[in-house]
Coordinates of C-alpha atoms in Angstrom, one line a residue:
X1 CA 0.0 0.0 0.0
X2 CA 3.0 2.3 0.4
X3 CA 3.2 2.9 -3.4
X4 CA -0.4 4.3 -3.4
X5 CA 0.2 6.7 -0.5
X6 CA -0.6 9.7 -2.8
X7 CA -4.3 8.6 -3.0
X8 CA -4.7 9.8 0.5
X9 CA -4.6 13.4 -0.6
X10 CA -7.0 15.4 -2.7
X11 CA -6.4 16.3 -6.4
X12 CA -6.1 19.9 -5.4
X13 CA -3.3 19.2 -2.9
X14 CA -1.5 17.0 -5.4
X15 CA -1.7 19.6 -8.2
X16 CA -0.4 22.3 -5.9
X17 CA 2.4 20.1 -4.7
X18 CA 3.4 19.1 -8.2
X19 CA 3.4 22.7 -9.5
X20 CA 5.5 23.9 -6.5
X21 CA 7.9 20.9 -7.0
X22 CA 8.3 21.3 -10.7
X23 CA 8.8 25.1 -10.4
X24 CA 11.4 24.7 -7.6
X25 CA 13.3 21.9 -9.4
X26 CA 13.3 24.0 -12.6
X27 CA 14.7 27.0 -10.9
X28 CA 17.3 25.0 -9.0
X29 CA 18.3 23.3 -12.3
X30 CA 18.5 26.6 -14.1
X31 CA 20.6 28.0 -11.3
X32 CA 22.9 25.1 -11.3
X33 CA 23.4 25.1 -15.1
X34 CA 23.9 28.8 -15.3
X35 CA 26.3 28.7 -12.3
X36 CA 28.3 25.9 -14.0
X37 CA 28.5 27.6 -17.4
X38 CA 29.3 31.0 -15.9
X39 CA 32.1 29.5 -13.8
X40 CA 33.5 27.6 -16.8
X41 CA 33.4 30.7 -18.9
X42 CA 35.1 32.7 -16.2
X43 CA 37.8 30.1 -15.9
X44 CA 38.3 30.0 -19.7
X45 CA 38.7 33.8 -19.8
X46 CA 41.2 33.7 -17.0
X47 CA 43.3 31.0 -18.6
X48 CA 43.4 33.0 -21.9
X49 CA 44.3 36.2 -20.2
X50 CA 46.8 34.6 -17.8
X51 CA 48.5 32.6 -20.4
X52 CA 49.0 35.7 -22.6
X53 CA 50.3 37.6 -19.6
X54 CA 52.7 34.9 -18.4
X55 CA 54.0 34.5 -21.9
X56 CA 54.6 38.2 -22.2
X57 CA 56.4 38.4 -18.9
X58 CA 58.7 35.5 -19.9
X59 CA 59.4 37.2 -23.2
X60 CA 60.3 40.5 -21.5
X61 CA 62.5 38.8 -18.9
X62 CA 64.3 36.8 -21.7
X63 CA 64.8 39.9 -23.7
X64 CA 66.1 41.8 -20.6
X65 CA 68.7 39.1 -19.8
X66 CA 69.8 38.8 -23.4
X67 CA 70.3 42.5 -23.8
X68 CA 72.5 42.5 -20.6
X69 CA 74.5 39.6 -21.9
X70 CA 75.0 41.3 -25.3
X71 CA 76.1 44.5 -23.6
X72 CA 79.1 42.6 -22.2
X73 CA 80.6 41.6 -25.6
X74 CA 82.3 44.9 -26.2
X75 CA 83.9 44.9 -22.7
X76 CA 85.0 41.3 -23.1
X77 CA 86.7 42.1 -26.5
X78 CA 88.0 45.5 -25.4
X79 CA 89.1 48.3 -27.7
X80 CA 91.2 47.8 -30.8
X81 CA 94.8 46.9 -30.2
X82 CA 96.1 50.1 -31.8
X83 CA 94.8 53.4 -33.0
X84 CA 96.7 55.8 -35.3
X85 CA 95.5 58.7 -33.2
X86 CA 95.7 57.1 -29.7
X87 CA 98.5 54.7 -30.2
X88 CA 98.6 51.3 -28.4
X89 CA 95.7 50.6 -26.0
X90 CA 96.7 48.5 -23.0
X91 CA 93.1 47.4 -22.3
X92 CA 92.7 45.6 -25.6
X93 CA 92.0 41.8 -24.9
X94 CA 92.9 42.1 -21.2
X95 CA 89.9 40.0 -20.1
X96 CA 90.8 37.1 -22.4
X97 CA 94.5 37.5 -21.4
X98 CA 93.6 37.3 -17.7
X99 CA 91.4 34.3 -18.2
X100 CA 94.2 32.6 -20.2
X101 CA 97.2 33.5 -18.1
X102 CA 96.0 35.8 -15.3
X103 CA 98.1 34.0 -12.7
X104 CA 101.2 35.8 -14.1
X105 CA 99.5 39.3 -13.9
X106 CA 100.9 41.8 -11.5
X107 CA 98.6 43.9 -9.3
X108 CA 98.7 46.8 -11.8
X109 CA 97.4 44.5 -14.6
X110 CA 94.7 43.0 -12.4
X111 CA 93.6 46.5 -11.4
X112 CA 93.3 47.4 -15.1
X113 CA 90.9 44.4 -15.6
X114 CA 89.0 45.4 -12.5
X115 CA 88.6 48.9 -14.0
X116 CA 87.2 47.4 -17.1
X117 CA 84.6 45.5 -15.1
X118 CA 83.8 48.6 -13.0
X119 CA 83.4 50.7 -16.0
X120 CA 80.9 48.2 -17.5
X121 CA 78.8 48.7 -14.4
X122 CA 78.9 52.4 -14.6
X123 CA 78.0 52.5 -18.3
X124 CA 75.0 50.0 -18.1
X125 CA 72.0 49.2 -16.1
X126 CA 71.7 50.6 -12.5
X127 CA 70.4 47.2 -11.4
X128 CA 73.8 45.6 -11.8
X129 CA 75.1 44.9 -8.3
X130 CA 78.5 43.6 -9.3
X131 CA 80.5 41.7 -11.9
X132 CA 82.8 38.6 -11.2
X133 CA 85.2 37.2 -13.7
X134 CA 85.8 33.4 -13.3
X135 CA 88.6 31.6 -15.0
X136 CA 88.8 27.9 -15.9
X137 CA 91.4 27.4 -13.1
X138 CA 88.9 28.8 -10.5
X139 CA 90.5 32.3 -10.2
X140 CA 88.0 35.1 -9.4
X141 CA 88.3 38.8 -10.1
X142 CA 85.7 41.3 -8.8
X143 CA 84.6 44.7 -10.0
X144 CA 85.7 47.5 -7.6
X145 CA 82.4 49.3 -6.8
X146 CA 80.3 46.1 -6.4
X147 CA 77.2 46.7 -4.3
X148 CA 77.7 43.2 -2.9
X149 CA 80.4 42.3 -0.4
X150 CA 82.8 39.6 -1.6
X151 CA 81.5 37.4 1.2
X152 CA 78.0 37.5 -0.5
X153 CA 79.5 35.5 -3.4
X154 CA 80.8 32.8 -1.3
X155 CA 77.5 30.8 -1.2
X156 CA 76.3 31.5 -4.7
X157 CA 75.6 28.2 -6.6
X158 CA 77.8 29.1 -9.7
X159 CA 81.0 29.4 -7.7
X160 CA 81.5 25.7 -7.5
X161 CA 79.4 24.5 -10.4
X162 CA 81.0 23.4 -13.8
X163 CA 81.6 26.1 -16.4
X164 CA 78.6 26.9 -18.5
X165 CA 78.9 26.6 -22.3
X166 CA 75.7 28.5 -22.7
X167 CA 74.2 31.6 -21.2
X168 CA 72.4 30.9 -17.9
X169 CA 70.4 32.8 -15.3
X170 CA 70.9 31.7 -11.7
X171 CA 69.1 33.1 -8.6
X172 CA 71.1 33.5 -5.4
X173 CA 69.8 34.3 -1.9
X174 CA 70.9 36.3 1.1
X175 CA 70.9 34.3 4.4
X176 CA 68.8 31.6 2.9
X177 CA 66.8 29.7 5.5
X178 CA 67.4 32.3 8.3
X179 CA 66.2 35.8 7.2
X180 CA 63.8 36.0 4.3
X181 CA 65.1 38.3 1.5
X182 CA 64.7 38.7 -2.2
X183 CA 67.5 37.1 -4.3
X184 CA 69.9 38.7 -6.7
X185 CA 70.1 37.3 -10.1
X186 CA 73.4 36.1 -11.7
X187 CA 73.7 36.1 -15.5
X188 CA 76.5 33.7 -16.4
X189 CA 78.0 34.7 -19.8
X190 CA 80.4 32.2 -21.4
X191 CA 83.7 33.6 -22.7
X192 CA 85.6 31.8 -25.5
X193 CA 89.2 32.2 -26.7
X194 CA 89.2 34.2 -30.0
X195 CA 92.1 32.0 -31.3
X196 CA 90.8 28.5 -30.3
X197 CA 87.1 29.2 -29.7
X198 CA 87.3 27.0 -26.6
X199 CA 85.7 28.0 -23.3
X200 CA 88.1 29.9 -21.1
X201 CA 85.9 31.4 -18.4
X202 CA 82.6 32.9 -17.4
X203 CA 81.5 36.5 -16.8
X204 CA 79.0 36.6 -13.9
X205 CA 76.8 39.6 -13.7
X206 CA 74.9 40.0 -10.4
X207 CA 71.6 41.9 -10.8
X208 CA 69.0 43.1 -8.3
X209 CA 65.5 41.8 -8.7
X210 CA 64.1 45.3 -9.1
X211 CA 63.5 44.8 -12.9
X212 CA 61.6 41.6 -12.3
X213 CA 59.4 43.3 -9.7
X214 CA 58.7 46.1 -12.2
X215 CA 57.8 43.7 -15.0
X216 CA 55.5 41.6 -12.7
X217 CA 54.0 44.7 -11.1
X218 CA 52.6 46.0 -14.5
X219 CA 49.9 43.2 -14.6
X220 CA 47.1 42.9 -12.1
X221 CA 45.0 39.7 -11.5
X222 CA 41.9 40.8 -9.6
X223 CA 42.1 42.2 -6.2
X224 CA 44.3 39.6 -4.5
X225 CA 45.7 37.6 -7.5
X226 CA 49.4 37.8 -8.3
X227 CA 52.2 36.3 -10.3
X228 CA 55.2 34.5 -8.9
X229 CA 58.3 32.7 -10.3
X230 CA 59.4 29.2 -9.7
X231 CA 62.7 27.9 -11.1
X232 CA 63.2 24.5 -12.7
X233 CA 64.2 22.9 -9.3
X234 CA 60.9 23.9 -7.8
X235 CA 62.3 26.8 -5.6
X236 CA 60.5 30.1 -5.5
X237 CA 62.5 32.9 -7.2
X238 CA 60.0 35.7 -6.7
X239 CA 56.8 36.0 -4.6
X240 CA 55.0 39.1 -3.3
X241 CA 55.3 37.5 0.2
X242 CA 59.1 37.7 0.8
X243 CA 59.0 34.7 3.3
X244 CA 58.4 32.3 0.4
X245 CA 61.5 33.4 -1.5
X246 CA 64.2 30.8 -1.9
X247 CA 62.0 28.0 -0.5
X248 CA 60.7 24.9 -2.3
X249 CA 57.0 24.9 -3.1
X250 CA 56.3 21.9 -1.0
X251 CA 57.7 23.7 2.1
X252 CA 55.3 26.6 1.9
X253 CA 51.5 27.1 2.1
X254 CA 51.5 26.6 -1.7
X255 CA 52.5 22.9 -1.4
X256 CA 49.3 21.9 -3.3
X257 CA 50.6 23.4 -6.5
X258 CA 52.1 21.0 -9.0
X259 CA 53.5 22.5 -12.2
X260 CA 52.5 19.5 -14.4
X261 CA 49.3 20.7 -16.0
X262 CA 49.2 24.3 -17.3
X263 CA 45.5 25.2 -16.8
X264 CA 43.9 23.8 -13.6
X265 CA 41.8 24.5 -10.5
X266 CA 43.2 23.6 -7.1
X267 CA 42.0 23.9 -3.5
X268 CA 44.2 25.6 -0.9
X269 CA 42.9 26.1 2.6
X270 CA 39.3 25.4 1.5
X271 CA 39.4 28.0 -1.3
X272 CA 39.3 27.3 -5.0
X273 CA 42.3 28.8 -6.8
X274 CA 42.7 29.2 -10.6
X275 CA 46.3 28.5 -11.7
X276 CA 48.2 28.6 -14.9
X277 CA 51.9 29.0 -15.8
X278 CA 54.2 29.5 -18.7
X279 CA 57.8 28.2 -18.9
X280 CA 60.8 30.0 -20.4
X281 CA 63.0 27.7 -22.4
X282 CA 65.9 30.1 -21.9
X283 CA 65.9 30.4 -18.1
X284 CA 63.8 27.3 -17.2
X285 CA 61.7 29.5 -14.9
X286 CA 57.9 29.1 -14.6
X287 CA 55.8 32.3 -14.4
X288 CA 52.8 31.3 -12.4
X289 CA 49.5 33.2 -12.4
X290 CA 47.5 32.7 -9.1
X291 CA 44.0 34.1 -8.5
X292 CA 41.1 33.0 -6.2
X293 CA 38.1 31.6 -8.0
X294 CA 35.6 33.9 -6.3
X295 CA 37.3 37.0 -7.8
X296 CA 37.0 35.8 -11.4
X297 CA 33.4 34.6 -10.9
X298 CA 32.1 37.6 -8.9
X299 CA 28.9 37.7 -11.0
X300 CA 27.9 34.3 -9.7
X301 CA 26.5 35.9 -6.5
X302 CA 24.2 38.1 -8.6
X303 CA 22.9 35.1 -10.5
X304 CA 22.2 33.3 -7.2
X305 CA 20.2 36.2 -5.8
X306 CA 18.3 36.5 -9.1
X307 CA 17.3 32.8 -8.8
X308 CA 16.1 33.3 -5.3
X309 CA 13.9 36.3 -6.2
X310 CA 12.4 34.4 -9.2
X311 CA 11.6 31.5 -6.8
X312 CA 9.7 33.7 -4.4
X313 CA 7.8 35.4 -7.2
X314 CA 6.7 32.0 -8.6
X315 CA 5.6 30.7 -5.2
X316 CA 3.4 33.9 -4.7
X317 CA 1.9 33.6 -8.2
X318 CA 1.1 29.9 -7.6
X319 CA -0.6 30.6 -4.3
X320 CA -2.9 33.2 -5.9
X321 CA -3.7 31.4 -9.2
X322 CA -3.8 27.7 -8.5
X323 CA -7.1 27.6 -6.5
X324 CA -9.0 29.3 -9.3
X325 CA -7.3 27.1 -12.0
X326 CA -8.2 24.0 -9.9
X327 CA -12.0 24.8 -9.9
X328 CA -11.9 25.5 -13.6
X329 CA -10.1 22.2 -14.5
X330 CA -11.5 19.8 -11.9
X331 CA -15.3 20.7 -12.0
X332 CA -15.9 18.6 -15.2
X333 CA -14.2 15.7 -13.5
X334 CA -16.6 15.8 -10.6
X335 CA -19.5 15.8 -13.0
X336 CA -18.1 12.7 -14.7
X337 CA -17.6 11.0 -11.3
X338 CA -21.4 11.5 -10.6
X339 CA -22.3 9.9 -13.9
X340 CA -20.0 6.9 -13.2
X341 CA -21.8 6.3 -9.9
X342 CA -25.1 6.0 -11.7
X343 CA -23.5 3.5 -14.1
X344 CA -22.2 1.6 -11.0
X345 CA -25.8 1.3 -9.8
X346 CA -26.9 -0.3 -13.1
X347 CA -28.1 2.8 -15.1
X348 CA -26.6 2.4 -18.5
X349 CA -28.8 5.1 -20.1
X350 CA -26.7 8.0 -18.8
X351 CA -24.7 10.2 -21.2
X352 CA -22.1 12.9 -20.6
X353 CA -22.1 16.3 -22.4
X354 CA -19.3 16.4 -25.0
X355 CA -17.9 19.7 -26.2
X356 CA -15.7 19.3 -29.3
X357 CA -12.0 20.2 -28.8
X358 CA -8.7 18.8 -27.6
X359 CA -9.5 19.0 -23.9
X360 CA -8.7 15.8 -22.1
X361 CA -11.7 15.9 -19.8
X362 CA -14.0 16.1 -22.9
X363 CA -12.2 13.2 -24.4
X364 CA -12.9 11.3 -21.1
X365 CA -16.6 12.2 -21.5
X366 CA -16.6 10.9 -25.1
X367 CA -14.9 7.7 -23.9
X368 CA -17.4 7.4 -21.1
X369 CA -20.3 7.5 -23.6
X370 CA -18.6 4.9 -25.7
X371 CA -18.1 2.7 -22.7
X372 CA -21.8 2.7 -21.8
X373 CA -22.7 1.7 -25.4
X374 CA -20.1 -1.1 -25.3
X375 CA -21.5 -2.5 -22.1
X376 CA -24.8 -3.1 -23.8
X377 CA -22.9 -4.7 -26.7
X378 CA -20.8 -6.9 -24.4
X379 CA -24.0 -8.5 -23.0
X380 CA -24.7 -9.9 -26.5
X381 CA -21.1 -11.2 -26.9
X382 CA -21.2 -13.6 -24.0
X383 CA -22.7 -16.3 -26.1
X384 CA -20.0 -15.9 -28.7
X385 CA -17.3 -16.2 -26.0
X386 CA -18.9 -19.5 -24.8
X387 CA -18.7 -20.8 -28.4
X388 CA -15.1 -19.8 -28.6
X389 CA -14.4 -21.7 -25.4
X390 CA -16.0 -24.8 -26.8
X391 CA -13.8 -24.6 -29.9
X392 CA -10.8 -24.2 -27.7
X393 CA -11.7 -27.4 -25.9
X394 CA -12.1 -29.2 -29.2
X395 CA -8.7 -28.1 -30.4
X396 CA -7.2 -29.4 -27.1
X397 CA -8.8 -32.8 -27.7
X398 CA -7.4 -32.9 -31.3
X399 CA -3.9 -32.1 -29.9
X400 CA -4.3 -35.0 -27.4
X401 CA -5.3 -37.4 -30.2
X402 CA -2.3 -36.3 -32.2
X403 CA 0.0 -36.9 -29.3
X404 CA -1.4 -40.4 -28.9
X405 CA -1.0 -41.0 -32.6
X406 CA 2.7 -40.0 -32.3
X407 CA 3.3 -42.7 -29.7
X408 CA 2.5 -45.3 -32.4
X409 CA 5.5 -44.3 -34.5
X410 CA 8.2 -45.6 -32.1
X411 CA 6.5 -49.0 -32.1
X412 CA 7.0 -49.2 -35.8
X413 CA 10.7 -48.5 -35.3
X414 CA 10.9 -51.1 -32.5
X415 CA 9.2 -53.7 -34.7
X416 CA 11.5 -53.0 -37.6
X417 CA 14.6 -53.3 -35.4
X418 CA 13.3 -56.6 -34.1
X419 CA 12.8 -57.9 -37.7
X420 CA 16.4 -56.8 -38.5
X421 CA 17.6 -58.6 -35.3
X422 CA 15.7 -61.7 -36.3
X423 CA 17.1 -61.7 -39.8
X424 CA 20.6 -61.2 -38.5
X425 CA 20.2 -64.1 -36.1
X426 CA 18.9 -66.3 -38.9
X427 CA 21.6 -65.2 -41.3
X428 CA 24.2 -65.6 -38.5
X429 CA 25.5 -62.0 -38.6
X430 CA 26.0 -61.4 -34.8
X431 CA 27.4 -57.8 -35.4
X432 CA 24.2 -56.7 -37.0
X433 CA 22.1 -58.5 -34.4
X434 CA 24.0 -56.8 -31.6
X435 CA 23.9 -53.4 -33.2
X436 CA 20.1 -53.7 -33.8
X437 CA 19.6 -54.8 -30.1
X438 CA 21.7 -51.9 -28.8
X439 CA 20.1 -49.4 -31.1
X440 CA 16.6 -50.5 -30.1
X441 CA 17.6 -50.2 -26.4
X442 CA 19.1 -46.7 -26.9
X443 CA 16.0 -45.5 -28.8
X444 CA 13.6 -47.0 -26.2
X445 CA 15.5 -45.3 -23.4
X446 CA 15.5 -42.0 -25.3
X447 CA 11.7 -42.0 -25.9
X448 CA 10.6 -43.3 -22.5
X449 CA 8.6 -40.4 -20.9
X450 CA 8.8 -41.3 -17.2
X451 CA 10.8 -38.8 -15.2
X452 CA 13.5 -36.2 -16.1
X453 CA 16.2 -37.7 -13.7
X454 CA 17.4 -41.3 -13.6
X455 CA 19.9 -43.2 -11.4
X456 CA 23.5 -43.1 -12.8
X457 CA 23.3 -46.9 -13.2
X458 CA 20.5 -46.5 -15.9
X459 CA 22.4 -43.7 -17.7
X460 CA 25.6 -45.8 -17.8
X461 CA 23.7 -48.8 -19.1
X462 CA 22.3 -46.7 -22.0
X463 CA 25.8 -45.3 -22.6
X464 CA 27.3 -48.8 -22.8
X465 CA 24.7 -49.8 -25.5
X466 CA 25.8 -46.7 -27.5
X467 CA 29.5 -47.5 -27.0
X468 CA 28.9 -51.1 -28.2
X469 CA 27.6 -49.7 -31.5
X470 CA 30.7 -47.5 -31.8
X471 CA 33.0 -50.5 -31.1
X472 CA 31.2 -52.4 -33.9
X473 CA 31.7 -49.5 -36.2
X474 CA 35.4 -48.9 -35.6
X475 CA 36.6 -52.3 -34.4
X476 CA 39.6 -52.8 -32.2
X477 CA 41.1 -49.4 -33.0
X478 CA 38.6 -47.7 -30.8
X479 CA 38.8 -48.2 -27.0
X480 CA 36.5 -47.0 -24.2
X481 CA 36.6 -47.3 -20.4
X482 CA 33.9 -46.5 -17.7
X483 CA 35.4 -46.2 -14.2
X484 CA 32.6 -45.5 -11.7
X485 CA 32.6 -46.5 -8.0
X486 CA 29.5 -48.6 -7.2
X487 CA 28.6 -46.1 -4.4
X488 CA 27.6 -43.6 -7.0
X489 CA 25.3 -45.9 -9.0
X490 CA 22.1 -44.8 -7.2
X491 CA 22.9 -41.0 -7.6
X492 CA 20.2 -39.2 -9.6
X493 CA 21.4 -37.3 -12.7
X494 CA 19.6 -35.7 -15.7
X495 CA 18.4 -38.2 -18.2
X496 CA 20.4 -38.3 -21.5
X497 CA 23.2 -36.3 -20.1
X498 CA 26.2 -38.6 -20.7
X499 CA 25.3 -40.2 -24.1
X500 CA 25.0 -36.8 -26.0
X501 CA 28.5 -35.8 -24.7
X502 CA 30.1 -39.1 -25.7
X503 CA 28.4 -38.9 -29.1
X504 CA 29.9 -35.4 -29.4
X505 CA 33.4 -37.0 -28.7
X506 CA 32.8 -39.6 -31.3
X507 CA 31.8 -37.1 -33.9
X508 CA 34.6 -34.6 -33.3
X509 CA 37.4 -36.7 -31.8
X510 CA 37.0 -40.3 -32.9
X511 CA 35.7 -40.0 -36.5
X512 CA 38.5 -37.6 -37.6
X513 CA 41.1 -40.3 -36.5
X514 CA 39.1 -43.1 -38.2
X515 CA 38.4 -44.7 -34.8
X516 CA 42.0 -44.7 -33.6
X517 CA 41.2 -43.0 -30.3
X518 CA 39.7 -43.6 -26.9
X519 CA 37.0 -42.3 -24.6
X520 CA 37.2 -42.5 -20.8
X521 CA 34.4 -41.9 -18.3
X522 CA 34.9 -41.6 -14.6
X523 CA 32.9 -40.3 -11.6
X524 CA 34.1 -38.8 -8.3
X525 CA 32.9 -36.6 -5.4
X526 CA 34.1 -33.0 -4.8
X527 CA 32.7 -30.6 -2.2
X528 CA 29.6 -32.7 -1.8
X529 CA 28.8 -32.8 -5.5
X530 CA 29.0 -35.6 -8.0
X531 CA 31.4 -34.9 -10.9
X532 CA 31.6 -37.0 -14.1
X533 CA 34.5 -36.5 -16.5
X534 CA 34.2 -37.6 -20.1
X535 CA 37.7 -37.5 -21.7
X536 CA 39.0 -38.2 -25.2
X537 CA 42.4 -38.1 -26.8
X538 CA 41.3 -36.4 -30.0
X539 CA 42.7 -33.2 -31.5
X540 CA 40.9 -30.9 -29.0
X541 CA 38.8 -27.9 -29.7
X542 CA 40.3 -25.1 -31.8
X543 CA 40.7 -21.9 -29.8
X544 CA 38.0 -20.0 -31.7
X545 CA 35.5 -22.8 -31.5
X546 CA 36.2 -23.1 -27.7
X547 CA 35.7 -19.4 -27.2
X548 CA 32.4 -19.5 -29.3
X549 CA 31.2 -22.4 -27.2
X550 CA 32.0 -20.6 -23.9
X551 CA 30.1 -17.6 -25.2
X552 CA 27.0 -19.7 -26.0
X553 CA 27.2 -21.3 -22.6
X554 CA 27.3 -17.9 -20.9
X555 CA 24.2 -16.8 -22.9
X556 CA 22.4 -20.0 -21.7
X557 CA 23.2 -18.9 -18.1
X558 CA 21.7 -15.5 -18.7
X559 CA 18.6 -16.9 -20.4
X560 CA 18.5 -20.7 -20.4
X561 CA 16.2 -21.7 -23.3
X562 CA 16.4 -24.9 -25.4
X563 CA 18.1 -24.3 -28.7
X564 CA 17.0 -25.7 -32.0
X565 CA 20.4 -25.6 -33.6
X566 CA 22.3 -28.8 -34.3
X567 CA 25.1 -28.2 -31.8
X568 CA 22.6 -27.9 -28.9
X569 CA 22.0 -31.6 -29.0
X570 CA 25.4 -32.1 -27.4
X571 CA 27.1 -29.9 -24.9
X572 CA 24.8 -26.8 -25.0
X573 CA 21.6 -28.9 -24.6
X574 CA 23.0 -30.8 -21.6
X575 CA 24.3 -27.6 -20.0
X576 CA 20.9 -25.8 -20.5
X577 CA 18.9 -28.7 -19.0
X578 CA 21.3 -28.9 -16.0
X579 CA 21.1 -25.2 -15.3
X580 CA 17.2 -25.3 -15.6
X581 CA 17.0 -28.2 -13.2
X582 CA 19.7 -27.4 -10.6
X583 CA 20.8 -23.8 -11.2
X584 CA 24.3 -22.4 -10.7
X585 CA 27.0 -23.7 -10.3
X586 CA 25.9 -27.0 -11.8
X587 CA 26.4 -27.6 -15.5
X588 CA 29.0 -28.4 -18.0
X589 CA 32.7 -27.4 -17.9
X590 CA 35.3 -27.9 -20.7
X591 CA 39.1 -28.2 -20.6
X592 CA 40.8 -28.6 -24.0
X593 CA 44.1 -28.0 -25.7
X594 CA 44.7 -28.2 -29.4
X595 CA 46.3 -31.6 -30.2
X596 CA 45.9 -32.8 -26.6
X597 CA 42.3 -33.9 -26.4
X598 CA 39.4 -32.6 -24.3
X599 CA 37.8 -33.3 -20.9
X600 CA 34.1 -32.4 -20.4
X601 CA 33.1 -32.3 -16.7
X602 CA 29.4 -32.6 -15.6
X603 CA 28.7 -31.3 -12.1
X604 CA 25.5 -32.7 -10.4
X605 CA 24.3 -32.3 -6.8
X606 CA 25.0 -35.6 -5.1
X607 CA 21.6 -37.2 -4.1
X608 CA 20.1 -40.6 -4.5
X609 CA 16.5 -41.7 -5.0
X610 CA 15.8 -42.0 -1.3
X611 CA 17.1 -38.5 -0.4
X612 CA 15.2 -37.1 -3.4
X613 CA 11.9 -38.5 -2.2
X614 CA 12.4 -37.2 1.3
X615 CA 13.3 -33.7 0.0
X616 CA 10.2 -33.7 -2.3
X617 CA 8.0 -34.7 0.6
X618 CA 9.4 -32.0 2.9
X619 CA 8.9 -29.4 0.1
X620 CA 5.3 -30.5 -0.3
X621 CA 4.6 -30.4 3.4
X622 CA 6.2 -26.9 3.7

């Protein structure tokens, strides 16, 4: 009765509840869909803008570093060796000379190289903090007016790293791990010998991070969004919060950020964050754009408020309009109900007023009028139904007569086989006499109608008759063996379950070898069930045929119906009957290998005739 609970309420209440429910669900669905698409659109716009911004920032930084590196070329080469007006210039090629053999320079010559480095700082960007010249034999030479103390260079990563064949940009940090501070950037410029073109040293230019701050400060991402830089090793090079600088991402509050997918949404401290980045192939740095989701989807709150206002308006309109609409719609139904009560009392002369149109209630009125007319007609059709019932009984009698007639046909076959047996006896042909006797026994066992289960003893007796026929056919080449413990002989199994399987072995394993093969039958107990193995040493099932057979057996398990195809007489037919009789896991199992023969296993519940009668009696009593 729970499924009819709605009948406890009036039609008016149900219509009101349905209108409110549909309206509410429609508004919620509209709000959810609009919120989803608005959010996705905002994310898409952010990714487009942020990707463009990060790519521009990377381009500006790469160009800035390249320009600084190129500005060193003239200082590295120095002025021309001689000038007609100025004479010989002692600064010409001094940097290459120091790198090649600076260990032999006196202090005056080293001071000249320091002046070249110091002059480069004065003539170029004010962001340059200092310049260090590093030779291949680990000698260092510093510019004079460096804004960094020489001790600041002692912990920079390039001091002890191998020489760079290409231009590199390396961040270095003050007091890393103790006091948070912005790094200075070192541009490592390779210097090659003009004679041999081999690497002879590096020019290391230390820069403040001011230019990076200026470039990143030109772009805004909402109110609290920002850009930060992470190097290839995962350490933060630049961040608006100085305490993050020089620390790995996983050691900060940003540990949820993984720079593996460019455009993604992550959750940090319960807040959704939009994240994208762009990697520079020159520096290996990742320019990361970071902005809270609620800043990019600020219009979502407006949409939610709009949905709420629309919901309130619809509820108010429903409360005012539904009662009037209910009377206008339901009144014709009440009239029809009154007419139906009159019909219930036996008055078939009533008729409802029908107004042409597509109104469903008027269609009900029309159907009501047709119903009353048909009731009168049905009274006159009762006699016709009685005649049809009589005809049905006659057809059933004819079917019974036909079934009795069909029972005569086996007697013709039995009589014919007896005649063949008698002639074979008279003519002294024992093989034909034995074959006729066995064939008659097999056919009589097959057509016997009593019972769907038989003791294993009877099934094996019928199988032996069939095997005798096969032995007569193939002679001594064919061998068979039935090995069954006598304790299993009274166990009940499906009738005609063994002979079809053995016949299948003869057809597909014995005949292709012209009888030069064998069949073995054995029975054993496993986990309280009776298992019967039928094995042959034929060629086995091909893989595709075996897979097809498995598939057909699985389809029988899903919907076990007798098949009319030829192969169902064998394995499939037996499997289907076993599943219909016993259910899972009982049925047929197959193990086969190409060229190794096959083993077909039949699993039955182990019960004998006595146990079966007791179980049947208990089932009837319950």
